[in-house]
Amino acid sequence: SFPRTQIEETLGLLRKVLQKTGKLKKIILLGDVKHYFAGVLKSEFEDFFNVVEVLKKSLLKNGKVIVTKGNHDNILEPVVRNYDFVKLVDFYVEDGVIFFHGDRFSFKKVGLKFYNKKIKVIVNGHFHPAVFISEKKGVKRELYKCFLVGRAKELKKEMILMPSFFPLVDGTDLGARDLNLEGRIDVKNFEVYVL
C-alpha cells in the first residue's frame, strides 16, 4: 500500500530499472507487495494493478511475474488471481538459485530444500539491510540501503540479502541489530554493498 504521493516515484524507479533490462522471461518479487495484514484494501488492488502494468511491459510474450509470499502478503491471493501471468508461490527455484521472502514463516516453508545440493545461491528480502555512513567526526550520518552478500556457513550456501525497493523504507541499520537472520543464519561477516 503506497502513500498516494509515493506511487509515482516508485513506478518511475521501476520503469527506470526495467528500461535497462530489455524484455524478460521472468520478474521475481521477493514478497511484501502489499502492506495491510487484516485484508486487502481497495488501494492495494489499484497499486498492484499499477505495478503489474509496469512489469508487464517488460515481459516477453508468455513472460511471468513470480511473487514469493512475504509476511505482509497473507491475503494476496484475491489480488493476484486477476492476472494470468502472475504466479504467487512460497518460494521459487531456478538454475540453482532459490528465491524467497526471508521471514520466519517462509524459512519454514522452504525447509529442507535449503540443503538440496542443486541449490547454490539463496536470495531473499525481508531483512532490508541498511548501513549508516558518517563523516570522520560523525557530524553527518546517513542511512544507505545495501546488499549483504556472503556464505551462510549454517546452510553451506551463498546468500544475497536484498534491500527494500520502496523509497520510503530505508531499512534497518546493521549496526543496531543482531546480525542473525531470523535467528538462524549469522550474517555479520557478509560483504556490504551500498547502493
Short mmCIF file of N, CA, C and O in Angstrom, two decimals, residues 25-134:
data_model
loop_
_atom_site.label_atom_id
_atom_site.label_comp_id
_atom_site.label_asym_id
_atom_site.label_seq_id
_atom_site.Cartn_x
_atom_site.Cartn_y
_atom_site.Cartn_z
N LYS A 25 11.96 -12.88 -19.47
CA LYS A 25 11.09 -14.06 -19.35
C LYS A 25 10.37 -14.06 -18.01
O LYS A 25 9.24 -14.50 -17.90
N LYS A 26 11.10 -13.59 -16.97
CA LYS A 26 10.55 -13.63 -15.61
C LYS A 26 11.00 -12.42 -14.83
O LYS A 26 12.13 -11.95 -15.00
N ILE A 27 10.13 -11.96 -13.97
CA ILE A 27 10.47 -10.96 -12.97
C ILE A 27 10.06 -11.55 -11.63
O ILE A 27 8.92 -11.99 -11.48
N ILE A 28 10.98 -11.60 -10.68
CA ILE A 28 10.71 -12.22 -9.39
C ILE A 28 10.67 -11.14 -8.32
O ILE A 28 11.63 -10.39 -8.16
N LEU A 29 9.53 -11.06 -7.62
CA LEU A 29 9.37 -10.15 -6.49
C LEU A 29 9.51 -10.96 -5.21
O LEU A 29 8.93 -12.04 -5.08
N LEU A 30 10.26 -10.42 -4.25
CA LEU A 30 10.58 -11.18 -3.04
C LEU A 30 9.61 -10.90 -1.89
O LEU A 30 9.99 -10.96 -0.73
N GLY A 31 8.37 -10.64 -2.20
CA GLY A 31 7.35 -10.54 -1.17
C GLY A 31 7.12 -9.15 -0.62
O GLY A 31 7.79 -8.19 -0.99
N ASP A 32 6.14 -9.08 0.27
CA ASP A 32 5.66 -7.83 0.85
C ASP A 32 5.27 -6.84 -0.24
O ASP A 32 5.63 -5.67 -0.21
N VAL A 33 4.50 -7.33 -1.21
CA VAL A 33 3.99 -6.44 -2.26
C VAL A 33 2.74 -5.71 -1.80
O VAL A 33 2.27 -4.81 -2.46
N LYS A 34 2.20 -6.11 -0.66
CA LYS A 34 1.13 -5.35 -0.01
C LYS A 34 1.55 -5.08 1.42
O LYS A 34 2.54 -5.61 1.88
N HIS A 35 0.76 -4.27 2.11
CA HIS A 35 1.16 -3.88 3.45
C HIS A 35 0.16 -4.30 4.53
O HIS A 35 0.54 -4.84 5.55
N TYR A 36 -1.11 -4.08 4.30
CA TYR A 36 -2.15 -4.28 5.30
C TYR A 36 -2.34 -5.76 5.61
O TYR A 36 -2.51 -6.58 4.71
N PHE A 37 -2.31 -6.14 6.89
CA PHE A 37 -2.39 -7.54 7.30
C PHE A 37 -3.81 -8.11 7.31
O PHE A 37 -4.03 -9.26 7.01
N ALA A 38 -4.80 -7.32 7.72
CA ALA A 38 -6.13 -7.85 8.04
C ALA A 38 -7.04 -8.07 6.84
O ALA A 38 -8.16 -8.52 6.99
N GLY A 39 -6.59 -7.76 5.67
CA GLY A 39 -7.41 -7.93 4.48
C GLY A 39 -6.70 -7.29 3.31
O GLY A 39 -5.50 -7.12 3.31
N VAL A 40 -7.50 -6.94 2.30
CA VAL A 40 -6.95 -6.26 1.13
C VAL A 40 -7.69 -4.94 0.97
O VAL A 40 -8.90 -4.91 0.79
N LEU A 41 -6.96 -3.87 1.06
CA LEU A 41 -7.55 -2.55 0.88
C LEU A 41 -7.79 -2.29 -0.60
O LEU A 41 -7.06 -2.81 -1.46
N LYS A 42 -8.80 -1.48 -0.91
CA LYS A 42 -9.08 -1.12 -2.30
C LYS A 42 -7.84 -0.52 -2.94
O LYS A 42 -7.51 -0.82 -4.09
N SER A 43 -7.13 0.31 -2.21
CA SER A 43 -5.93 0.95 -2.75
C SER A 43 -4.86 -0.08 -3.09
O SER A 43 -4.06 0.13 -4.02
N GLU A 44 -4.82 -1.21 -2.38
CA GLU A 44 -3.83 -2.24 -2.68
C GLU A 44 -4.12 -2.92 -4.02
O GLU A 44 -3.20 -3.26 -4.76
N PHE A 45 -5.41 -3.10 -4.35
CA PHE A 45 -5.76 -3.62 -5.67
C PHE A 45 -5.27 -2.65 -6.75
O PHE A 45 -4.68 -3.06 -7.74
N GLU A 46 -5.52 -1.36 -6.53
CA GLU A 46 -5.13 -0.34 -7.51
C GLU A 46 -3.61 -0.26 -7.65
O GLU A 46 -3.09 -0.20 -8.76
N ASP A 47 -2.92 -0.26 -6.52
CA ASP A 47 -1.46 -0.16 -6.55
C ASP A 47 -0.84 -1.38 -7.21
O ASP A 47 0.10 -1.27 -8.00
N PHE A 48 -1.36 -2.56 -6.90
CA PHE A 48 -0.84 -3.77 -7.52
C PHE A 48 -1.07 -3.73 -9.02
O PHE A 48 -0.18 -4.10 -9.80
N PHE A 49 -2.24 -3.28 -9.44
CA PHE A 49 -2.53 -3.13 -10.87
C PHE A 49 -1.49 -2.23 -11.53
O PHE A 49 -0.93 -2.56 -12.58
N ASN A 50 -1.19 -1.09 -10.92
CA ASN A 50 -0.22 -0.15 -11.48
C ASN A 50 1.18 -0.77 -11.58
O ASN A 50 1.87 -0.59 -12.59
N VAL A 51 1.58 -1.48 -10.55
CA VAL A 51 2.89 -2.13 -10.56
C VAL A 51 2.94 -3.21 -11.63
O VAL A 51 3.89 -3.29 -12.43
N VAL A 52 1.91 -4.04 -11.69
CA VAL A 52 1.87 -5.14 -12.65
C VAL A 52 1.86 -4.61 -14.09
O VAL A 52 2.48 -5.19 -14.97
N GLU A 53 1.18 -3.51 -14.32
CA GLU A 53 1.17 -2.93 -15.67
C GLU A 53 2.57 -2.50 -16.09
O GLU A 53 2.96 -2.68 -17.25
N VAL A 54 3.34 -1.93 -15.19
CA VAL A 54 4.72 -1.54 -15.50
C VAL A 54 5.56 -2.79 -15.77
O VAL A 54 6.32 -2.85 -16.74
N LEU A 55 5.41 -3.81 -14.92
CA LEU A 55 6.18 -5.05 -15.09
C LEU A 55 5.82 -5.75 -16.41
O LEU A 55 6.70 -6.24 -17.12
N LYS A 56 4.54 -5.78 -16.72
CA LYS A 56 4.06 -6.49 -17.91
C LYS A 56 4.70 -5.94 -19.19
O LYS A 56 5.01 -6.69 -20.10
N LYS A 57 4.93 -4.64 -19.24
CA LYS A 57 5.53 -4.02 -20.43
C LYS A 57 6.96 -4.51 -20.67
O LYS A 57 7.47 -4.40 -21.78
N SER A 58 7.59 -5.04 -19.64
CA SER A 58 8.97 -5.53 -19.78
C SER A 58 9.06 -7.04 -19.97
O SER A 58 10.15 -7.59 -20.03
N LEU A 59 7.92 -7.70 -20.03
CA LEU A 59 7.91 -9.15 -20.19
C LEU A 59 7.84 -9.54 -21.66
O LEU A 59 7.16 -8.89 -22.46
N LEU A 60 8.54 -10.62 -21.99
CA LEU A 60 8.37 -11.24 -23.30
C LEU A 60 6.98 -11.85 -23.37
O LEU A 60 6.31 -12.04 -22.33
N LYS A 61 6.54 -12.19 -24.57
CA LYS A 61 5.26 -12.89 -24.71
C LYS A 61 5.34 -14.16 -23.87
O LYS A 61 6.35 -14.86 -23.88
N ASN A 62 4.32 -14.44 -23.12
CA ASN A 62 4.25 -15.58 -22.19
C ASN A 62 5.18 -15.44 -21.00
O ASN A 62 5.45 -16.42 -20.29
N GLY A 63 5.70 -14.24 -20.75
CA GLY A 63 6.53 -14.00 -19.59
C GLY A 63 5.71 -14.05 -18.31
O GLY A 63 4.48 -13.94 -18.33
N LYS A 64 6.39 -14.22 -17.20
CA LYS A 64 5.72 -14.37 -15.90
C LYS A 64 6.30 -13.41 -14.87
O LYS A 64 7.49 -13.11 -14.87
N VAL A 65 5.44 -12.99 -13.97
CA VAL A 65 5.85 -12.31 -12.74
C VAL A 65 5.66 -13.32 -11.62
O VAL A 65 4.55 -13.83 -11.43
N ILE A 66 6.73 -13.63 -10.92
CA ILE A 66 6.68 -14.57 -9.80
C ILE A 66 6.74 -13.74 -8.53
O ILE A 66 7.64 -12.93 -8.35
N VAL A 67 5.78 -13.96 -7.65
CA VAL A 67 5.75 -13.27 -6.36
C VAL A 67 5.96 -14.30 -5.26
O VAL A 67 5.15 -15.22 -5.10
N THR A 68 7.07 -14.20 -4.53
CA THR A 68 7.26 -15.07 -3.38
C THR A 68 6.54 -14.43 -2.20
O THR A 68 6.70 -13.24 -1.94
N LYS A 69 5.73 -15.19 -1.54
CA LYS A 69 4.86 -14.68 -0.49
C LYS A 69 5.63 -14.18 0.72
O LYS A 69 6.44 -14.90 1.29
N GLY A 70 5.38 -12.92 1.09
CA GLY A 70 6.00 -12.32 2.26
C GLY A 70 5.06 -12.31 3.44
O GLY A 70 3.87 -12.63 3.31
N ASN A 71 5.54 -11.91 4.59
CA ASN A 71 4.71 -11.90 5.79
C ASN A 71 3.56 -10.89 5.70
O ASN A 71 2.55 -11.04 6.37
N HIS A 72 3.68 -9.87 4.84
CA HIS A 72 2.58 -8.93 4.64
C HIS A 72 1.59 -9.43 3.59
O HIS A 72 0.55 -8.81 3.39
N ASP A 73 1.91 -10.51 2.91
CA ASP A 73 1.11 -10.99 1.79
C ASP A 73 0.17 -12.13 2.19
O ASP A 73 -0.19 -12.96 1.36
N ASN A 74 -0.23 -12.16 3.46
CA ASN A 74 -1.06 -13.27 3.95
C ASN A 74 -2.40 -13.36 3.21
O ASN A 74 -2.99 -14.42 3.17
N ILE A 75 -2.87 -12.28 2.64
CA ILE A 75 -4.13 -12.32 1.88
C ILE A 75 -3.89 -11.68 0.52
O ILE A 75 -4.54 -10.73 0.13
N LEU A 76 -2.94 -12.22 -0.23
CA LEU A 76 -2.61 -11.67 -1.54
C LEU A 76 -3.34 -12.39 -2.68
O LEU A 76 -3.50 -11.84 -3.76
N GLU A 77 -3.83 -13.60 -2.44
CA GLU A 77 -4.46 -14.38 -3.49
C GLU A 77 -5.58 -13.63 -4.22
O GLU A 77 -5.65 -13.69 -5.45
N PRO A 78 -6.49 -12.91 -3.51
CA PRO A 78 -7.55 -12.20 -4.25
C PRO A 78 -7.01 -11.14 -5.21
O PRO A 78 -7.66 -10.84 -6.21
N VAL A 79 -5.87 -10.61 -4.94
CA VAL A 79 -5.26 -9.59 -5.80
C VAL A 79 -4.60 -10.25 -7.00
O VAL A 79 -4.80 -9.84 -8.15
N VAL A 80 -3.83 -11.30 -6.76
CA VAL A 80 -3.04 -11.95 -7.80
C VAL A 80 -3.91 -12.72 -8.80
O VAL A 80 -3.58 -12.79 -9.98
N ARG A 81 -5.00 -13.27 -8.35
CA ARG A 81 -5.79 -14.14 -9.25
C ARG A 81 -6.37 -13.39 -10.45
O ARG A 81 -6.84 -14.01 -11.40
N ASN A 82 -6.32 -12.08 -10.45
CA ASN A 82 -6.82 -11.30 -11.58
C ASN A 82 -5.85 -11.27 -12.76
O ASN A 82 -6.16 -10.71 -13.79
N TYR A 83 -4.66 -11.86 -12.59
CA TYR A 83 -3.62 -11.77 -13.61
C TYR A 83 -3.09 -13.15 -13.92
O TYR A 83 -2.46 -13.78 -13.08
N ASP A 84 -3.31 -13.61 -15.15
CA ASP A 84 -2.87 -14.96 -15.50
C ASP A 84 -1.35 -15.08 -15.64
O ASP A 84 -0.82 -16.18 -15.61
N PHE A 85 -0.64 -13.99 -15.77
CA PHE A 85 0.81 -14.03 -15.92
C PHE A 85 1.54 -13.80 -14.58
O PHE A 85 2.77 -13.75 -14.54
N VAL A 86 0.78 -13.68 -13.48
CA VAL A 86 1.37 -13.51 -12.15
C VAL A 86 1.14 -14.79 -11.36
O VAL A 86 0.03 -15.30 -11.28
N LYS A 87 2.23 -15.30 -10.79
CA LYS A 87 2.16 -16.55 -10.02
C LYS A 87 2.61 -16.26 -8.59
O LYS A 87 3.69 -15.71 -8.37
N LEU A 88 1.80 -16.63 -7.61
CA LEU A 88 2.11 -16.47 -6.19
C LEU A 88 2.62 -17.80 -5.65
O LEU A 88 1.95 -18.82 -5.77
N VAL A 89 3.83 -17.78 -5.06
CA VAL A 89 4.46 -19.01 -4.57
C VAL A 89 5.09 -18.74 -3.20
O VAL A 89 5.34 -17.60 -2.83
N ASP A 90 5.35 -19.81 -2.46
CA ASP A 90 6.06 -19.67 -1.19
C ASP A 90 7.55 -19.40 -1.42
O ASP A 90 8.18 -18.67 -0.67
N PHE A 91 8.10 -20.03 -2.46
CA PHE A 91 9.49 -19.82 -2.87
C PHE A 91 9.59 -20.22 -4.33
O PHE A 91 8.69 -20.86 -4.88
N TYR A 92 10.71 -19.85 -4.93
CA TYR A 92 10.88 -20.16 -6.35
C TYR A 92 12.33 -20.59 -6.58
O TYR A 92 13.25 -19.97 -6.06
N VAL A 93 12.51 -21.65 -7.37
CA VAL A 93 13.85 -22.17 -7.66
C VAL A 93 14.07 -22.15 -9.16
O VAL A 93 13.21 -22.60 -9.93
N GLU A 94 15.24 -21.63 -9.55
CA GLU A 94 15.63 -21.68 -10.96
C GLU A 94 17.15 -21.68 -11.06
O GLU A 94 17.82 -20.85 -10.44
N ASP A 95 17.66 -22.59 -11.86
CA ASP A 95 19.10 -22.67 -12.16
C ASP A 95 19.97 -22.61 -10.91
O ASP A 95 20.96 -21.88 -10.85
N GLY A 96 19.60 -23.37 -9.89
CA GLY A 96 20.41 -23.46 -8.68
C GLY A 96 20.27 -22.29 -7.72
O GLY A 96 21.03 -22.17 -6.77
N VAL A 97 19.30 -21.42 -7.98
CA VAL A 97 19.06 -20.27 -7.11
C VAL A 97 17.66 -20.39 -6.52
O VAL A 97 16.69 -20.65 -7.25
N ILE A 98 17.57 -20.23 -5.21
CA ILE A 98 16.26 -20.24 -4.56
C ILE A 98 15.94 -18.81 -4.11
O ILE A 98 16.77 -18.14 -3.51
N PHE A 99 14.76 -18.35 -4.49
CA PHE A 99 14.27 -17.02 -4.13
C PHE A 99 13.14 -17.20 -3.13
O PHE A 99 12.23 -18.00 -3.36
N PHE A 100 13.19 -16.45 -2.03
CA PHE A 100 12.10 -16.50 -1.07
C PHE A 100 12.10 -15.21 -0.27
O PHE A 100 13.04 -14.41 -0.36
N HIS A 101 11.03 -14.98 0.50
CA HIS A 101 10.92 -13.70 1.20
C HIS A 101 11.95 -13.56 2.31
O HIS A 101 12.68 -12.59 2.36
N GLY A 102 12.00 -14.51 3.25
CA GLY A 102 13.03 -14.48 4.28
C GLY A 102 12.53 -14.29 5.70
O GLY A 102 13.33 -14.25 6.62
N ASP A 103 11.23 -14.18 5.91
CA ASP A 103 10.72 -14.12 7.28
C ASP A 103 10.66 -15.54 7.84
O ASP A 103 10.91 -16.51 7.13
N ARG A 104 10.35 -15.67 9.12
CA ARG A 104 10.40 -17.00 9.76
C ARG A 104 9.41 -17.98 9.14
O ARG A 104 9.67 -19.18 9.08
N PHE A 105 8.26 -17.48 8.64
CA PHE A 105 7.28 -18.38 8.02
C PHE A 105 7.82 -18.94 6.71
O PHE A 105 7.66 -20.11 6.41
N SER A 106 8.46 -18.08 5.91
CA SER A 106 8.97 -18.57 4.63
C SER A 106 10.19 -19.48 4.83
O SER A 106 10.41 -20.40 4.05
N PHE A 107 10.98 -19.25 5.89
CA PHE A 107 12.07 -20.17 6.21
C PHE A 107 11.50 -21.58 6.45
O PHE A 107 12.05 -22.56 5.96
N LYS A 108 10.40 -21.65 7.20
CA LYS A 108 9.79 -22.95 7.49
C LYS A 108 9.27 -23.61 6.22
O LYS A 108 9.39 -24.83 6.06
N LYS A 109 8.69 -22.82 5.32
CA LYS A 109 8.12 -23.40 4.09
C LYS A 109 9.21 -23.91 3.16
O LYS A 109 9.02 -24.90 2.48
N VAL A 110 10.35 -23.25 3.11
CA VAL A 110 11.46 -23.73 2.28
C VAL A 110 12.05 -24.99 2.91
O VAL A 110 12.33 -25.96 2.22
N GLY A 111 12.22 -24.96 4.22
CA GLY A 111 12.66 -26.14 4.96
C GLY A 111 13.90 -26.82 4.43
O GLY A 111 14.93 -26.20 4.21
N LEU A 112 13.79 -28.10 4.17
CA LEU A 112 14.93 -28.92 3.77
C LEU A 112 15.43 -28.61 2.37
O LEU A 112 16.54 -29.00 2.00
N LYS A 113 14.67 -27.88 1.58
CA LYS A 113 15.11 -27.54 0.23
C LYS A 113 16.39 -26.70 0.25
O LYS A 113 17.15 -26.69 -0.71
N PHE A 114 16.64 -26.00 1.36
CA PHE A 114 17.90 -25.26 1.50
C PHE A 114 19.11 -26.19 1.36
O PHE A 114 20.16 -25.79 0.91
N TYR A 115 18.95 -27.43 1.78
CA TYR A 115 20.06 -28.37 1.83
C TYR A 115 20.22 -29.18 0.54
O TYR A 115 21.13 -29.98 0.43
N ASN A 116 19.34 -28.97 -0.41
CA ASN A 116 19.44 -29.65 -1.70
C ASN A 116 20.75 -29.26 -2.36
O ASN A 116 21.08 -28.07 -2.46
N LYS A 117 21.52 -30.23 -2.83
CA LYS A 117 22.83 -29.96 -3.42
C LYS A 117 22.75 -29.14 -4.70
O LYS A 117 23.71 -28.49 -5.09
N LYS A 118 21.60 -29.15 -5.35
CA LYS A 118 21.44 -28.36 -6.58
C LYS A 118 21.30 -26.86 -6.29
O LYS A 118 21.55 -26.04 -7.16
N ILE A 119 20.91 -26.53 -5.08
CA ILE A 119 20.78 -25.12 -4.69
C ILE A 119 22.15 -24.58 -4.34
O ILE A 119 22.81 -25.06 -3.42
N LYS A 120 22.60 -23.56 -5.06
CA LYS A 120 23.92 -22.96 -4.83
C LYS A 120 23.82 -21.57 -4.20
O LYS A 120 24.72 -21.15 -3.50
N VAL A 121 22.72 -20.85 -4.49
CA VAL A 121 22.56 -19.46 -4.03
C VAL A 121 21.16 -19.27 -3.47
O VAL A 121 20.19 -19.79 -4.01
N ILE A 122 21.09 -18.51 -2.38
CA ILE A 122 19.82 -18.16 -1.74
C ILE A 122 19.66 -16.64 -1.83
O ILE A 122 20.56 -15.91 -1.43
N VAL A 123 18.52 -16.19 -2.35
CA VAL A 123 18.24 -14.76 -2.46
C VAL A 123 16.98 -14.46 -1.68
O VAL A 123 15.96 -15.11 -1.89
N ASN A 124 17.07 -13.47 -0.77
CA ASN A 124 15.86 -13.14 -0.01
C ASN A 124 15.77 -11.65 0.31
O ASN A 124 16.73 -10.91 0.24
N GLY A 125 14.56 -11.26 0.66
CA GLY A 125 14.25 -9.89 1.06
C GLY A 125 14.05 -9.86 2.57
O GLY A 125 14.83 -10.42 3.31
N HIS A 126 13.00 -9.25 3.04
CA HIS A 126 12.55 -9.18 4.43
C HIS A 126 13.50 -8.47 5.39
O HIS A 126 13.08 -7.65 6.17
N PHE A 127 14.76 -8.77 5.35
CA PHE A 127 15.75 -8.24 6.29
C PHE A 127 16.00 -6.74 6.09
O PHE A 127 16.30 -6.03 7.02
N HIS A 128 15.87 -6.28 4.84
CA HIS A 128 16.05 -4.86 4.46
C HIS A 128 17.34 -4.27 5.04
O HIS A 128 17.32 -3.32 5.82
N PRO A 129 18.49 -4.80 4.67
CA PRO A 129 19.73 -4.28 5.24
C PRO A 129 20.00 -2.83 4.83
O PRO A 129 19.69 -2.41 3.71
N ALA A 130 20.57 -2.10 5.75
CA ALA A 130 20.99 -0.71 5.52
C ALA A 130 22.14 -0.43 6.47
O ALA A 130 22.32 -1.13 7.47
N VAL A 131 22.94 0.56 6.13
CA VAL A 131 24.10 0.88 6.96
C VAL A 131 24.26 2.39 7.05
O VAL A 131 24.05 3.11 6.09
N PHE A 132 24.63 2.86 8.24
CA PHE A 132 24.93 4.27 8.41
C PHE A 132 26.35 4.53 7.95
O PHE A 132 27.28 3.77 8.27
N ILE A 133 26.52 5.60 7.20
CA ILE A 133 27.85 6.07 6.81
C ILE A 133 27.95 7.49 7.34
O ILE A 133 27.03 8.30 7.18
N SER A 134 29.07 7.77 8.01
CA SER A 134 29.22 9.10 8.61
C SER A 134 30.59 9.68 8.30
O SER A 134 31.52 8.97 7.94
#
